[in-house]
Amino acid sequence: MKKIVVLILISAFLSCKSKKNGTTTVAEPYNRYVKVAVDEVIAIKTNRAYDLGRRLLETCNTSRFKTFTKNEATDKVIQNATVEKITKTCQKMNNRNGKFIDLQLIEVIHDVETDNYQFRYKIIYEKKYFERELSVVVNPENKVDAISTKEVPKKPL
């Protein structure tokens, strides 16, 4: 009798197994922002970002600002890049960082949805006490869509 009960339990257990479908699909996570190699970016975009960023920061050394044209930047950037705002920002940066020397490209990020490219540059100054970063966004029309600088906090040793 025990053998029959054990056999019925085993057969009931084996018959209750669920069947597999065979194929399962795993959705890949969606990344809106993708890091891109500098070689893959059109030279026009790279040159535009570097030239306008450098021209803006050179203003701090020379105190002469050549306004952006409609071929170089969007209307929003042209309106925000006033002589007064640039002079005020330059005074702060010159006091803390000294004379502007050059820009060094850190990375390029592509926004897949808007097709914008963000160029991040390390700003090299005379004084090495504080690190600053320049961010330049170039839109699909090869116009600068945004320019901003920020201070990068030092990493602890």
Short mmCIF file of C-alpha atoms in Angstrom, two decimals, residues 23-140:
data_model
loop_
_atom_site.label_atom_id
_atom_site.label_comp_id
_atom_site.label_asym_id
_atom_site.label_seq_id
_atom_site.Cartn_x
_atom_site.Cartn_y
_atom_site.Cartn_z
CA THR A 23 12.28 31.48 -26.01
CA THR A 24 12.36 34.40 -23.65
CA THR A 25 13.26 37.93 -24.67
CA VAL A 26 15.13 40.26 -22.38
CA ALA A 27 14.62 43.95 -23.09
CA GLU A 28 17.86 45.91 -23.19
CA PRO A 29 17.89 49.08 -21.08
CA TYR A 30 17.35 52.28 -23.06
CA ASN A 31 20.19 54.79 -22.91
CA ARG A 32 19.33 58.28 -24.05
CA TYR A 33 22.89 59.55 -23.55
CA VAL A 34 25.72 57.63 -25.21
CA LYS A 35 29.44 58.33 -24.94
CA VAL A 36 30.97 58.70 -28.38
CA ALA A 37 34.58 58.52 -29.53
CA VAL A 38 35.93 61.82 -30.82
CA ASP A 39 36.77 60.21 -34.17
CA GLU A 40 33.09 59.36 -34.76
CA VAL A 41 31.91 62.98 -34.44
CA ILE A 42 31.80 65.24 -37.48
CA ALA A 43 34.80 67.59 -37.50
CA ILE A 44 32.53 70.62 -37.96
CA LYS A 45 30.82 69.97 -34.61
CA THR A 46 34.12 69.35 -32.81
CA ASN A 47 35.74 72.49 -34.24
CA ARG A 48 32.67 74.65 -33.55
CA ALA A 49 32.53 73.58 -29.89
CA TYR A 50 36.28 74.11 -29.35
CA ASP A 51 36.46 77.44 -31.21
CA LEU A 52 33.48 79.08 -29.49
CA GLY A 53 34.44 77.75 -26.07
CA ARG A 54 37.99 78.99 -26.49
CA ARG A 55 36.82 82.36 -27.83
CA LEU A 56 34.52 82.80 -24.85
CA LEU A 57 37.28 82.00 -22.34
CA GLU A 58 39.89 84.10 -24.18
CA THR A 59 37.61 87.05 -23.46
CA CYS A 60 38.68 86.76 -19.82
CA ASN A 61 42.31 87.38 -20.84
CA THR A 62 41.79 90.12 -23.42
CA SER A 63 38.55 91.79 -22.20
CA ARG A 64 37.35 91.90 -25.82
CA PHE A 65 34.29 89.79 -26.66
CA LYS A 66 33.31 89.12 -30.25
CA THR A 67 29.60 88.34 -30.19
CA PHE A 68 28.36 85.08 -31.65
CA THR A 69 26.69 85.15 -35.06
CA LYS A 70 23.44 83.42 -36.02
CA ASN A 71 25.47 80.86 -38.00
CA GLU A 72 27.49 79.93 -34.91
CA ALA A 73 24.94 79.87 -32.09
CA THR A 74 21.23 79.75 -31.39
CA ASP A 75 19.26 82.86 -30.45
CA LYS A 76 19.08 81.75 -26.81
CA VAL A 77 22.89 81.57 -26.54
CA ILE A 78 23.35 84.90 -28.30
CA GLN A 79 20.90 86.62 -25.90
CA ASN A 80 22.52 85.10 -22.79
CA ALA A 81 26.12 85.84 -23.83
CA THR A 82 26.10 89.53 -23.00
CA VAL A 83 29.22 91.52 -22.26
CA GLU A 84 28.02 92.27 -18.72
CA LYS A 85 27.44 88.61 -17.82
CA ILE A 86 30.72 87.50 -19.35
CA THR A 87 32.67 90.26 -17.60
CA LYS A 88 31.16 89.35 -14.24
CA THR A 89 31.94 85.66 -14.71
CA CYS A 90 35.45 86.39 -15.95
CA GLN A 91 36.28 88.48 -12.89
CA LYS A 92 35.36 85.59 -10.60
CA MET A 93 37.28 83.04 -12.66
CA ASN A 94 40.39 85.23 -13.02
CA ASN A 95 40.55 85.87 -9.28
CA ARG A 96 40.33 82.18 -8.42
CA ASN A 97 42.07 80.50 -11.35
CA GLY A 98 44.38 83.03 -12.97
CA LYS A 99 44.93 83.40 -16.70
CA PHE A 100 43.16 81.03 -19.13
CA ILE A 101 45.59 78.82 -21.08
CA ASP A 102 43.73 76.15 -23.08
CA LEU A 103 40.95 73.55 -23.26
CA GLN A 104 41.40 69.79 -23.03
CA LEU A 105 38.60 67.53 -24.32
CA ILE A 106 37.35 65.08 -21.67
CA GLU A 107 34.46 63.34 -23.44
CA VAL A 108 31.72 63.65 -26.03
CA ILE A 109 28.16 62.61 -25.18
CA HIS A 110 25.47 62.10 -27.83
CA ASP A 111 21.81 62.71 -26.93
CA VAL A 112 19.98 60.15 -29.07
CA GLU A 113 16.54 61.78 -28.82
CA THR A 114 17.51 65.34 -29.77
CA ASP A 115 20.65 64.45 -31.78
CA ASN A 116 22.69 66.98 -29.77
CA TYR A 117 26.35 66.48 -28.94
CA GLN A 118 27.74 67.63 -25.59
CA PHE A 119 31.47 68.34 -25.49
CA ARG A 120 33.03 68.42 -22.02
CA TYR A 121 36.36 70.22 -21.70
CA LYS A 122 38.76 70.61 -18.81
CA ILE A 123 39.75 74.28 -18.59
CA ILE A 124 43.47 74.72 -18.02
CA TYR A 125 44.38 77.79 -16.02
CA GLU A 126 47.57 79.33 -14.66
CA LYS A 127 46.70 78.40 -11.08
CA LYS A 128 46.02 74.73 -10.38
CA TYR A 129 44.09 75.20 -7.11
CA PHE A 130 40.59 74.85 -8.54
CA GLU A 131 39.43 72.76 -11.50
CA ARG A 132 36.75 74.04 -13.86
CA GLU A 133 34.91 72.36 -16.66
CA LEU A 134 33.34 73.80 -19.82
CA SER A 135 30.31 72.16 -21.39
CA VAL A 136 29.34 73.02 -24.97
CA VAL A 137 26.21 71.55 -26.61
CA VAL A 138 26.04 71.51 -30.43
CA ASN A 139 22.68 70.84 -32.10
CA PRO A 140 22.02 69.02 -35.42
#
